[in-house]
Short mmCIF file of C-alpha atoms in Angstrom, two decimals:
data_model
loop_
_atom_site.label_atom_id
_atom_site.label_comp_id
_atom_site.label_asym_id
_atom_site.label_seq_id
_atom_site.Cartn_x
_atom_site.Cartn_y
_atom_site.Cartn_z
CA MET A 8 30.63 -2.70 -10.99
CA TRP A 9 28.55 0.21 -12.21
CA LYS A 10 29.13 -0.65 -15.79
CA ARG A 11 28.12 -4.48 -15.31
CA LEU A 12 24.95 -3.36 -13.43
CA LYS A 13 24.11 -1.05 -16.40
CA LEU A 14 24.91 -3.76 -19.03
CA ALA A 15 22.73 -6.39 -16.83
CA PHE A 16 19.92 -3.57 -16.75
CA HIS A 17 20.18 -3.14 -20.66
CA LYS A 18 20.23 -6.83 -21.26
CA LEU A 19 16.90 -7.36 -19.12
CA GLY A 20 15.40 -4.92 -21.52
CA SER A 21 15.50 -7.51 -24.20
CA PRO A 22 12.59 -9.97 -24.18
CA PRO A 23 14.26 -13.11 -24.75
CA ILE A 24 16.84 -12.34 -22.09
CA PHE A 25 14.29 -11.39 -19.75
CA TYR A 26 12.23 -14.37 -20.42
CA ARG A 27 15.03 -16.92 -19.70
CA PHE A 28 16.12 -14.90 -16.64
CA ALA A 29 12.57 -14.99 -15.18
CA GLN A 30 12.35 -18.59 -16.10
CA THR A 31 15.25 -19.21 -13.99
CA LEU A 32 14.51 -17.24 -11.25
CA ILE A 33 10.85 -18.09 -10.51
CA PRO A 34 11.41 -21.46 -8.95
CA TRP A 35 14.07 -20.07 -6.49
CA LEU A 36 11.50 -17.17 -5.61
CA TRP A 37 8.86 -19.65 -4.92
CA SER A 38 11.21 -22.03 -2.88
CA LEU A 39 12.27 -19.06 -0.77
CA THR A 40 8.38 -18.08 -0.34
CA GLY A 41 7.73 -21.39 0.86
CA VAL A 42 10.29 -21.61 3.41
CA GLY A 43 9.30 -18.13 4.76
CA LEU A 44 5.87 -19.01 4.84
CA ALA A 45 6.49 -22.31 6.55
CA VAL A 46 8.62 -20.67 9.36
CA GLY A 47 6.05 -17.93 9.43
CA LEU A 48 2.96 -19.67 9.90
CA TYR A 49 4.39 -22.27 12.28
CA GLN A 50 5.44 -19.39 14.68
CA ALA A 51 2.17 -17.39 13.93
CA LEU A 52 -0.01 -20.16 14.76
CA TYR A 53 1.99 -22.53 17.23
CA VAL A 54 4.79 -20.68 18.98
CA VAL A 55 3.34 -17.06 19.89
CA PRO A 56 1.05 -17.05 23.00
CA PRO A 57 -2.37 -15.47 22.78
CA ASP A 58 -2.71 -11.83 23.59
CA TYR A 59 -4.19 -11.07 26.75
CA GLN A 60 -6.60 -8.43 25.46
CA GLN A 61 -7.66 -9.78 22.07
CA GLY A 62 -7.21 -13.29 22.53
CA ASP A 63 -6.14 -15.24 19.37
CA SER A 64 -7.89 -12.88 17.05
CA TYR A 65 -4.60 -10.80 16.90
CA ARG A 66 -3.27 -13.65 14.93
CA ILE A 67 -5.10 -12.34 11.79
CA LEU A 68 -2.44 -9.54 12.09
CA TYR A 69 0.17 -11.90 10.55
CA VAL A 70 -1.66 -12.00 7.45
CA HIS A 71 -3.22 -8.73 7.37
CA VAL A 72 -0.10 -6.42 8.13
CA PRO A 73 2.25 -8.12 5.47
CA ALA A 74 -0.48 -7.85 2.97
CA ALA A 75 -1.15 -4.22 3.53
CA TRP A 76 2.73 -3.39 3.58
CA GLN A 77 2.88 -5.53 0.29
CA ALA A 78 -0.08 -3.45 -1.24
CA MET A 79 1.57 -0.15 -0.66
CA ALA A 80 5.14 -1.53 -1.49
CA THR A 81 3.68 -2.77 -4.87
CA TYR A 82 2.50 0.65 -5.75
CA LEU A 83 6.15 2.29 -5.26
CA ILE A 84 7.53 -0.42 -7.27
CA MET A 85 5.24 0.16 -10.10
CA ALA A 86 5.79 3.98 -9.87
CA ILE A 87 9.66 3.25 -10.23
CA LEU A 88 8.73 0.89 -13.21
CA ALA A 89 6.47 3.46 -14.59
CA ILE A 90 9.10 6.25 -14.48
CA ILE A 91 11.65 3.68 -16.07
CA ALA A 92 8.84 2.81 -18.99
CA LEU A 93 8.09 6.89 -19.53
CA VAL A 94 11.71 7.98 -19.61
CA TRP A 95 13.73 5.25 -21.22
CA ARG A 96 10.87 3.46 -22.93
CA ILE A 97 11.97 -0.04 -21.73
CA ARG A 98 9.23 -2.22 -22.74
CA THR A 99 9.80 -4.88 -20.21
CA ALA A 100 9.47 -2.30 -17.54
CA GLU A 101 6.36 -1.23 -19.20
CA ILE A 102 5.12 -4.85 -18.97
CA MET A 103 6.18 -5.04 -15.50
CA ALA A 104 4.55 -2.10 -14.05
CA MET A 105 1.29 -3.16 -15.68
CA VAL A 106 1.29 -6.58 -14.36
CA ALA A 107 2.15 -5.34 -10.98
CA ALA A 108 -1.44 -3.85 -10.62
CA PRO A 109 -3.48 -6.97 -10.28
CA ILE A 110 -0.90 -8.26 -7.95
CA GLY A 111 -1.29 -5.14 -5.81
CA ALA A 112 -4.96 -5.17 -6.11
CA GLY A 113 -4.83 -8.85 -4.86
CA PHE A 114 -2.89 -7.98 -1.63
CA THR A 115 -5.10 -4.85 -1.11
CA LEU A 116 -7.96 -7.16 -1.07
CA ILE A 117 -6.42 -9.57 1.10
CA CYS A 118 -5.83 -6.52 3.64
CA LEU A 119 -9.44 -5.19 3.16
CA VAL A 120 -10.95 -8.67 3.61
CA THR A 121 -8.86 -9.69 6.68
CA GLY A 122 -9.19 -6.17 8.12
CA ALA A 123 -13.07 -6.72 8.18
CA ILE A 124 -12.89 -10.17 9.68
CA TRP A 125 -10.70 -8.79 12.35
CA GLY A 126 -13.06 -6.00 12.88
CA GLU A 127 -16.18 -7.88 13.56
CA PRO A 128 -15.23 -9.32 16.96
CA MET A 129 -13.24 -6.19 18.00
CA TRP A 130 -15.19 -3.25 16.81
CA GLY A 131 -18.43 -5.24 16.59
CA THR A 132 -18.93 -4.62 12.83
CA TRP A 133 -17.55 -5.96 9.68
CA TRP A 134 -16.93 -2.63 8.18
CA ALA A 135 -15.76 0.69 10.20
CA TRP A 136 -14.70 3.74 8.20
CA ASP A 137 -11.48 3.51 9.80
CA ALA A 138 -8.57 5.61 8.36
CA ARG A 139 -6.58 2.72 7.09
CA LEU A 140 -9.21 0.62 5.64
CA THR A 141 -10.75 3.50 3.90
CA SER A 142 -7.49 4.39 2.62
CA MET A 143 -6.85 0.86 1.39
CA LEU A 144 -10.49 0.78 -0.28
CA ILE A 145 -9.46 3.88 -2.21
CA LEU A 146 -6.01 2.28 -3.08
CA LEU A 147 -8.11 -0.74 -4.58
CA PHE A 148 -10.14 1.52 -6.66
CA ILE A 149 -6.92 3.21 -7.95
CA TYR A 150 -5.56 -0.23 -8.72
CA LEU A 151 -8.63 -1.08 -10.54
CA GLY A 152 -8.42 2.11 -12.56
CA ILE A 153 -4.91 1.55 -13.68
CA MET A 154 -5.95 -2.07 -14.69
CA GLY A 155 -9.08 -0.77 -16.35
CA LEU A 156 -7.08 2.02 -18.52
CA TYR A 157 -4.32 -0.38 -19.54
CA ALA A 158 -7.14 -2.95 -20.68
CA ALA A 159 -8.98 -0.27 -22.82
CA PHE A 160 -6.41 -0.05 -25.27
CA ASP A 161 -5.91 -2.28 -28.09
CA ASP A 162 -2.43 -1.17 -28.50
CA HIS A 163 -0.71 -2.47 -25.32
CA ARG A 164 2.18 -0.21 -25.54
CA GLN A 165 -0.32 3.01 -25.86
CA GLY A 166 -2.19 1.51 -22.94
CA ALA A 167 0.91 0.94 -20.82
CA LYS A 168 2.03 4.44 -21.49
CA MET A 169 -1.27 6.11 -20.43
CA ALA A 170 -1.81 3.85 -17.41
CA SER A 171 2.02 4.63 -16.35
CA VAL A 172 1.18 8.61 -16.37
CA LEU A 173 -2.12 7.57 -14.23
CA VAL A 174 0.45 5.62 -11.87
CA LEU A 175 2.52 8.75 -11.27
CA VAL A 176 -0.43 10.78 -10.59
CA GLY A 177 -1.29 8.48 -7.99
CA VAL A 178 2.05 8.59 -6.44
CA VAL A 179 1.56 12.32 -5.70
CA ASN A 180 -2.01 11.76 -4.90
CA ILE A 181 -1.88 8.60 -2.43
CA PRO A 182 -0.21 10.40 0.21
CA ILE A 183 -2.46 13.16 0.11
CA ILE A 184 -5.45 10.89 0.19
CA HIS A 185 -4.04 9.15 3.08
CA PHE A 186 -3.50 12.53 5.03
CA SER A 187 -7.07 13.59 4.35
CA VAL A 188 -8.72 10.32 5.26
CA ASP A 189 -6.81 10.08 8.55
CA TRP A 190 -7.87 13.84 9.23
CA TRP A 191 -11.46 12.71 8.27
CA THR A 192 -11.70 9.78 10.67
CA THR A 193 -10.34 11.64 13.63
CA LEU A 194 -13.34 14.16 13.13
CA HIS A 195 -15.97 11.65 12.80
CA GLN A 196 -15.23 9.21 15.41
CA GLY A 197 -13.20 8.72 18.73
CA SER A 198 -10.18 6.49 18.69
CA THR A 199 -11.03 2.99 18.05
CA ILE A 200 -8.63 -0.22 18.85
CA ASN A 201 -5.90 -0.03 16.14
CA LEU A 202 -5.34 -3.24 14.20
CA PHE A 203 -1.62 -2.51 14.23
CA GLY A 204 -1.49 -2.44 17.79
CA PRO A 205 0.51 0.67 18.13
CA SER A 206 0.83 0.76 22.02
CA SER A 207 2.16 -2.64 23.52
CA MET A 208 3.26 -5.13 20.85
CA ASP A 209 5.18 -7.71 22.77
CA PRO A 210 8.88 -8.43 21.14
CA THR A 211 7.86 -12.14 20.97
CA MET A 212 5.09 -11.49 18.80
CA LEU A 213 7.50 -9.76 16.36
CA PRO A 214 9.41 -12.76 14.83
CA PRO A 215 6.34 -14.53 12.69
CA LEU A 216 5.53 -10.83 11.35
CA ILE A 217 9.19 -10.68 10.09
CA TRP A 218 8.98 -14.06 8.62
CA MET A 219 5.67 -13.71 6.86
CA THR A 220 6.61 -10.07 5.39
CA VAL A 221 9.83 -11.40 4.00
CA ALA A 222 8.17 -14.36 2.57
CA VAL A 223 5.55 -12.02 1.04
CA LYS A 224 8.23 -9.96 -0.79
CA PHE A 225 9.46 -13.14 -2.50
CA MET A 226 5.99 -14.14 -3.31
CA PHE A 227 5.41 -10.69 -4.90
CA ALA A 228 8.78 -11.14 -6.86
CA ALA A 229 7.62 -14.54 -8.07
CA MET A 230 4.24 -13.24 -9.12
CA LEU A 231 5.62 -10.30 -10.86
CA LEU A 232 7.98 -12.45 -13.12
CA GLN A 233 5.30 -14.97 -13.82
CA ARG A 234 3.04 -12.63 -15.12
CA ALA A 235 5.46 -10.49 -16.85
CA ARG A 236 6.59 -13.51 -18.68
CA ASN A 237 3.04 -14.55 -19.90
CA GLU A 238 2.59 -11.01 -21.09
CA LEU A 239 5.67 -10.89 -23.29
CA LEU A 240 5.00 -14.22 -24.53
CA ALA A 241 1.34 -13.23 -25.48
CA GLN A 242 2.33 -10.00 -26.88
CA ASP A 243 5.29 -11.36 -28.87
CA GLN A 244 3.53 -14.37 -30.33
CA ARG A 245 4.64 -13.47 -33.93
CA LYS A 246 8.08 -12.38 -33.07
CA GLN A 247 11.07 -14.34 -33.87
CA TRP A 248 12.27 -14.93 -30.38
CA THR A 249 9.00 -16.81 -29.24
CA LYS A 250 9.18 -18.97 -32.75
CA ARG A 251 12.72 -19.95 -31.75
CA LEU A 252 11.82 -20.61 -28.08
CA ILE A 253 8.76 -22.74 -29.17
CA GLY A 254 10.81 -24.30 -31.91
CA ASP A 255 13.24 -25.40 -29.02
CA LEU A 256 10.40 -26.76 -27.04
CA ILE A 257 9.07 -28.95 -29.75
CA GLU A 258 12.33 -30.78 -30.44
CA MET B 2 -2.69 -31.05 15.95
CA ILE B 3 -4.80 -28.09 14.93
CA PRO B 4 -4.50 -25.43 17.76
CA GLU B 5 -7.42 -24.30 19.71
CA PHE B 6 -7.95 -20.59 19.21
CA SER B 7 -10.55 -18.20 20.82
CA TYR B 8 -12.07 -16.54 17.71
CA ALA B 9 -11.10 -19.54 16.00
CA ASN B 10 -13.68 -19.13 13.02
CA TYR B 11 -12.37 -15.54 12.35
CA VAL B 12 -8.76 -16.46 12.52
CA TRP B 13 -9.19 -19.54 10.37
CA SER B 14 -11.23 -17.85 7.86
CA SER B 15 -8.89 -14.83 7.42
CA TYR B 16 -5.83 -17.43 6.80
CA ALA B 17 -8.30 -19.18 4.17
CA ILE B 18 -9.27 -16.26 2.39
CA ALA B 19 -5.70 -14.93 2.18
CA MET B 20 -4.37 -18.36 0.93
CA ALA B 21 -7.31 -18.64 -1.48
CA VAL B 22 -6.23 -15.12 -2.92
CA VAL B 23 -2.46 -16.14 -3.07
CA LEU B 24 -3.15 -19.34 -4.62
CA TRP B 25 -5.43 -17.69 -7.42
CA GLN B 26 -2.80 -15.10 -8.14
CA ALA B 27 -0.13 -17.71 -8.23
CA LEU B 28 -1.75 -20.74 -9.91
CA GLY B 29 -3.66 -18.46 -12.52
CA PRO B 30 -0.58 -17.29 -14.34
CA MET B 31 1.23 -20.66 -13.91
CA PHE B 32 -1.66 -22.32 -15.88
CA LYS B 33 -1.77 -19.46 -18.29
CA HIS B 34 1.90 -20.05 -19.20
CA ARG B 35 1.44 -23.71 -19.80
CA ARG B 36 -1.73 -22.76 -21.97
CA LEU B 37 0.19 -20.12 -23.89
CA LEU B 38 3.19 -22.43 -24.51
CA TRP B 39 0.93 -25.12 -25.64
CA GLN B 40 -1.14 -22.87 -28.02
CA LEU B 41 1.98 -21.22 -29.60
CA ARG B 42 3.31 -24.71 -30.12
CA GLU B 43 0.21 -25.63 -31.87
CA ASP B 44 0.04 -22.47 -34.04
CA GLN B 45 3.99 -23.19 -35.06
CA LEU B 46 3.08 -26.89 -35.89
CA LEU B 47 0.13 -25.95 -38.08
CA GLU B 48 2.15 -23.12 -39.69
CA ALA B 49 4.94 -25.50 -40.61
CA ASP B 50 2.64 -28.04 -42.00
CA GLN B 51 0.88 -25.45 -43.99
CA GLY B 52 4.28 -24.24 -45.16
CA ASN B 53 4.95 -27.92 -46.13
CA THR B 54 2.01 -28.28 -48.24
CA ALA B 55 2.22 -25.06 -49.86
CA LYS B 56 5.99 -26.08 -50.80
CA SER B 57 4.76 -29.24 -52.22
CA ASN B 58 2.12 -27.65 -54.18
CA HIS B 59 4.70 -25.28 -55.38
CA THR B 60 6.84 -28.22 -56.60
CA ARG B 61 3.72 -30.08 -58.23
CA GLU B 62 2.75 -26.94 -60.30
CA HIS B 63 6.48 -27.09 -61.50
CA ALA B 64 6.46 -30.52 -62.55
CA MET C 8 -5.04 43.50 -34.98
CA THR C 9 -5.04 41.43 -37.95
CA LYS C 10 -3.47 38.13 -36.57
CA ARG C 11 -5.46 36.69 -33.94
CA HIS C 12 -3.52 35.29 -31.05
CA PRO C 13 -4.07 31.54 -30.72
CA LEU C 14 -4.99 31.68 -26.83
CA ARG C 15 -7.41 34.19 -27.54
CA ALA C 16 -8.88 32.37 -30.46
CA LEU C 17 -9.35 29.35 -28.44
CA LEU C 18 -11.03 31.05 -25.76
CA ARG C 19 -13.46 32.81 -28.01
CA GLN C 20 -14.19 29.59 -29.72
CA ASP C 21 -14.77 27.56 -26.70
CA LEU C 22 -17.20 30.13 -25.39
CA GLN C 23 -18.91 30.66 -28.58
CA ARG C 24 -19.45 26.84 -28.92
CA ALA C 25 -20.75 26.82 -25.47
CA TRP C 26 -23.26 29.69 -26.19
CA GLN C 27 -24.49 27.98 -29.29
CA HIS C 28 -25.10 24.90 -27.73
CA GLY C 29 -27.11 26.61 -24.81
CA GLY C 30 -29.17 23.57 -23.97
CA GLN C 31 -26.09 21.74 -23.35
CA SER C 32 -24.49 24.18 -21.09
CA LEU C 33 -27.37 24.15 -18.88
CA LEU C 34 -27.01 20.51 -18.33
CA PRO C 35 -24.94 20.89 -15.11
CA LEU C 36 -27.70 23.13 -13.66
CA ILE C 37 -30.44 20.80 -14.39
CA PHE C 38 -28.30 17.80 -13.08
CA LEU C 39 -27.77 19.78 -9.77
CA PHE C 40 -31.53 20.21 -9.25
CA ALA C 41 -32.33 16.58 -10.40
CA VAL C 42 -30.12 15.51 -7.66
CA ILE C 43 -31.27 17.90 -5.09
CA ALA C 44 -35.00 16.99 -5.80
CA MET C 45 -34.10 13.42 -5.60
CA ILE C 46 -32.62 13.77 -2.10
CA PRO C 47 -35.77 14.65 -0.09
CA LEU C 48 -37.75 12.32 -1.95
CA GLY C 49 -35.34 9.47 -1.01
CA LEU C 50 -34.85 10.30 2.58
CA GLY C 51 -37.75 12.26 3.50
CA PRO C 52 -38.20 16.04 3.83
CA GLY C 53 -36.93 16.55 7.39
CA PRO C 54 -35.08 19.75 7.75
CA ASN C 55 -32.53 18.51 10.06
CA LEU C 56 -31.41 15.81 8.12
CA LEU C 57 -31.21 17.69 4.89
CA ALA C 58 -29.53 20.79 6.59
CA MET C 59 -26.86 18.20 7.74
CA ILE C 60 -26.28 16.64 4.43
CA ALA C 61 -26.65 19.60 2.19
CA PRO C 62 -23.11 20.56 1.80
CA GLY C 63 -22.07 17.07 1.07
CA MET C 64 -24.80 16.72 -1.39
CA ILE C 65 -24.17 19.96 -3.53
CA TRP C 66 -20.48 18.84 -3.50
CA VAL C 67 -21.36 15.36 -4.82
CA ALA C 68 -23.69 16.96 -7.62
CA ALA C 69 -20.72 19.26 -8.56
CA LEU C 70 -18.23 16.33 -8.83
CA LEU C 71 -20.87 14.48 -11.07
CA ALA C 72 -21.74 17.39 -13.12
CA SER C 73 -18.02 18.13 -13.88
CA LEU C 74 -17.97 14.49 -15.28
CA LEU C 75 -20.70 15.49 -17.77
CA ALA C 76 -18.81 17.81 -19.90
CA LEU C 77 -15.48 15.95 -19.96
CA GLU C 78 -16.15 13.99 -22.96
CA GLY C 79 -15.81 17.16 -25.01
CA VAL C 80 -12.73 18.62 -23.42
CA PHE C 81 -10.39 16.92 -25.84
CA ARG C 82 -11.91 14.44 -28.14
CA PRO C 83 -13.41 16.72 -30.63
CA ASP C 84 -9.97 18.40 -31.18
CA LEU C 85 -8.28 14.98 -31.67
CA ASP C 86 -10.46 13.88 -34.08
CA ASP C 87 -10.45 16.83 -36.19
CA GLY C 88 -6.60 17.27 -36.17
CA THR C 89 -6.76 20.34 -33.88
CA LEU C 90 -4.65 18.59 -31.34
CA GLU C 91 -1.83 17.51 -33.61
CA GLN C 92 -1.77 21.33 -34.92
CA TRP C 93 -0.82 22.46 -31.43
CA TRP C 94 2.45 20.48 -31.53
CA VAL C 95 3.19 20.85 -35.32
CA ASP C 96 2.76 24.85 -35.21
CA ASP C 97 4.81 24.98 -32.04
CA GLN C 98 1.90 26.61 -30.12
CA PRO C 99 1.97 27.35 -26.47
CA VAL C 100 0.63 24.01 -25.54
CA LEU C 101 0.35 24.47 -21.70
CA ALA C 102 -1.46 27.91 -22.06
CA LEU C 103 -3.75 26.39 -24.56
CA ILE C 104 -4.54 23.66 -22.10
CA CYS C 105 -5.03 26.04 -19.37
CA ILE C 106 -7.48 27.83 -21.57
CA ARG C 107 -9.39 24.68 -22.16
CA LEU C 108 -9.47 23.79 -18.78
CA GLY C 109 -10.79 27.18 -17.96
CA SER C 110 -13.74 26.92 -20.46
CA HIS C 111 -14.66 23.73 -18.89
CA TRP C 112 -14.91 25.10 -15.54
CA LEU C 113 -16.84 28.08 -16.83
CA ILE C 114 -19.47 25.59 -18.41
CA SER C 115 -19.44 23.06 -15.74
CA ALA C 116 -18.78 24.58 -12.38
CA LEU C 117 -19.72 28.10 -12.45
CA PRO C 118 -23.46 27.63 -13.00
CA ILE C 119 -23.45 25.39 -10.23
CA ILE C 120 -21.69 27.90 -7.71
CA VAL C 121 -24.14 30.45 -8.74
CA ALA C 122 -27.10 28.34 -8.26
CA THR C 123 -25.71 27.10 -4.91
CA PRO C 124 -27.82 29.63 -2.75
CA ILE C 125 -31.07 28.37 -4.26
CA ALA C 126 -30.12 24.68 -4.06
CA GLY C 127 -28.89 25.55 -0.52
CA GLU C 128 -32.24 27.08 0.25
CA MET C 129 -33.92 23.85 -0.87
CA LEU C 130 -31.99 21.77 1.28
CA TYR C 131 -32.26 24.03 4.46
CA LEU C 132 -28.71 24.79 4.44
CA PRO C 133 -28.06 27.15 7.25
CA ALA C 134 -27.33 30.68 6.05
CA GLU C 135 -24.35 31.15 7.88
CA ALA C 136 -22.77 28.29 5.98
CA LEU C 137 -23.79 29.31 2.54
CA GLY C 138 -20.62 31.82 1.95
CA LEU C 139 -18.26 29.12 3.08
CA LEU C 140 -19.79 26.47 0.88
CA MET C 141 -19.72 28.93 -2.14
CA LEU C 142 -15.83 29.51 -1.32
CA THR C 143 -15.01 26.03 -1.13
CA LEU C 144 -16.72 25.39 -4.35
CA LEU C 145 -14.69 28.27 -5.90
CA ILE C 146 -11.46 26.88 -4.49
CA GLY C 147 -12.47 23.18 -5.11
CA THR C 148 -14.21 22.93 -8.59
CA PRO C 149 -11.08 23.93 -10.33
CA ILE C 150 -9.15 21.22 -9.16
CA LEU C 151 -12.02 18.96 -10.28
CA SER C 152 -11.82 20.39 -13.74
CA LEU C 153 -7.95 19.54 -13.55
CA ILE C 154 -8.10 16.17 -12.54
CA GLY C 155 -11.13 15.45 -14.96
CA ALA C 156 -9.24 16.71 -17.65
CA LEU C 157 -6.54 14.68 -17.11
CA ALA C 158 -8.65 11.63 -16.88
CA ALA C 159 -10.39 12.81 -20.11
CA ALA C 160 -6.82 13.01 -21.86
CA LEU C 161 -5.72 9.53 -20.82
CA THR C 162 -8.87 8.01 -21.92
CA ILE C 163 -9.48 9.85 -25.28
CA GLN C 164 -8.55 6.98 -27.29
CA ALA C 165 -9.62 4.25 -24.85
CA ARG C 166 -12.59 1.72 -25.51
CA GLN C 167 -15.41 2.66 -23.26
CA GLY C 168 -13.58 5.72 -22.31
CA SER C 169 -16.47 7.44 -20.52
CA ALA C 170 -17.26 4.19 -18.17
CA LEU C 171 -13.58 4.67 -17.19
CA LEU C 172 -13.75 8.17 -16.36
CA GLY C 173 -15.69 7.73 -13.05
CA LEU C 174 -13.37 5.02 -11.93
CA LEU C 175 -10.15 7.17 -12.55
CA ILE C 176 -11.42 10.43 -11.13
CA PHE C 177 -13.21 9.46 -7.99
CA PRO C 178 -10.37 8.12 -6.01
CA LEU C 179 -8.24 11.35 -7.02
CA THR C 180 -10.86 13.65 -5.90
CA VAL C 181 -11.34 12.25 -2.31
CA PRO C 182 -9.10 14.77 -0.66
CA VAL C 183 -10.96 17.74 -2.32
CA LEU C 184 -14.35 16.44 -1.02
CA ILE C 185 -13.12 15.66 2.47
CA PHE C 186 -11.53 19.31 2.99
CA ALA C 187 -14.30 21.14 1.32
CA THR C 188 -17.17 19.42 3.25
CA GLY C 189 -15.16 19.47 6.33
CA ALA C 190 -14.81 23.14 6.20
CA VAL C 191 -18.34 23.51 6.23
CA SER C 192 -19.32 21.01 9.04
CA ALA C 193 -16.28 22.60 11.02
CA HIS C 194 -17.98 25.90 10.60
CA LEU C 195 -21.44 24.52 11.68
CA ASP C 196 -19.93 23.04 14.79
CA GLY C 197 -18.77 26.31 15.76
CA LEU C 198 -14.86 25.49 15.17
CA THR C 199 -12.55 27.49 12.68
CA ALA C 200 -12.54 26.49 9.20
CA ARG C 201 -9.50 28.35 8.35
CA PRO C 202 -7.22 25.02 8.14
CA TYR C 203 -9.59 23.27 5.69
CA VAL C 204 -9.62 26.40 3.39
CA LEU C 205 -5.96 26.52 3.47
CA LEU C 206 -5.51 22.86 2.75
CA LEU C 207 -7.90 23.23 -0.17
CA ILE C 208 -6.07 26.26 -1.42
CA SER C 209 -2.68 24.27 -1.21
CA LEU C 210 -4.28 21.33 -2.94
CA PHE C 211 -5.48 23.84 -5.79
CA VAL C 212 -1.83 25.23 -6.09
CA LEU C 213 -0.32 21.66 -6.25
CA ALA C 214 -3.20 20.55 -8.84
CA ALA C 215 -2.61 23.72 -10.73
CA THR C 216 1.05 23.46 -11.23
CA LEU C 217 1.58 19.51 -11.82
CA VAL C 218 -1.76 18.47 -13.59
CA PRO C 219 -1.26 20.64 -16.70
CA LEU C 220 2.07 19.07 -17.10
CA ALA C 221 0.57 15.56 -16.89
CA ILE C 222 -2.15 16.60 -19.22
CA LYS C 223 0.41 17.71 -21.76
CA LYS C 224 2.52 14.63 -21.68
CA ALA C 225 -0.88 12.47 -21.82
CA LEU C 226 -1.87 14.26 -25.14
CA GLN C 227 1.51 13.99 -26.54
CA LEU C 228 1.50 10.25 -25.99
CA ASN C 229 -1.92 10.16 -27.70
CA LEU C 230 -0.47 11.85 -30.89
CA GLU C 231 2.29 9.03 -30.93
#
């Protein structure tokens, strides 16, 4: 079992095999995403009753929370890929780590915007320096920094290595940032209503959240493979395997 | 069909913006993939064409 | 002593360079006072407001000033091949990096710490907060040098590296800024500043142990 896993791991390091793997997996991942979203959205919008305090505004949570979780999970996945890239120098891992950054930035953006929209009726202001929103804003800057660093090198592999080091520095730093911002907000303001509803989340409100979260996981996987496939193709334009691939396509 | 919500504007605009970002993230790479394949195909056809003319020139010189 | 020790040689060379370009090493100071002068001009000279924001403003000035000198931390050595020599000659790279960091701190942060009493006076900083502010600067600015040098090492060969520097550095320095200014405002509110100072010290210890390793890795990757 372990041997076969190791073999599969090695095989995915080879660009043509990875490309074919992505090609077959992407439609499946999108289908699963579609099913999850359909069920999740139906439950979130039709099945669950309005909250007695927040009215229907809490339905924003079904977008906001999965996006926030995915924004953070993406960073973790990116960090694991960065370690693989730096230690074993596997190019497909390098590429996946780098294309994860814009996807993570996208989820962070969704989290920030929906948080602001939720804040307007609840806090009476679009932006509050709430601990979670502030941490998310900083996370967005970190994602942008990684993307910027990767893009600033003509040599893609060089850029990916530098950005991978930055990713790992971020892994150590993000929990500290989170902690410090938490500390900072408890000092500067009293407690506010929390978007995550810590106290009384009715169990009937939970299923749509689970469906949406799972759907977002599959969505992320599909997006990651899509982008990695493109990046491989673009970087390997002159390589033999792309030529053969295109040759097959022409026939 | 469309449920009546309190704070309807807020709810719907959140969902719409999230959907827009997701679509942009999903469709952008999809179109880029098609464009890449197409462009690579063009390059290869062009190259093959040039290769052929070069070969024919070569034979002509020999003749 | 005929053969010069590489570490001492580097330290001497760095300090000489800073001394020779005297004007350049005054840059952080000029920068600090430029920022200090702009604040009352922008916000009005009300003593209460100025006193309230003084610690934060001096900290932000220190953060910006540490950016100024980063360009020169590794770039010249990469260009003239010195960096490659570090590895070729099997020199103690980590120690050399630490020396380089130390000289960056001496040039960019020390003048600001020394000038803080004057800057504080200009912003009506309450006298009882001055010592604490200087203490947080003393602990915190080395962390800024560490993070800044890491960003510099990552961007040496990047296009528009200096524009990237800020984007890379600011998110990473958020905790330093929060704990340092938090210490001063806690003290001014009559609370104890101890936990903040302790947190700042632990940040420094963490950064001082991990960041040099990351810098070494980044420089090594640059040479490949």
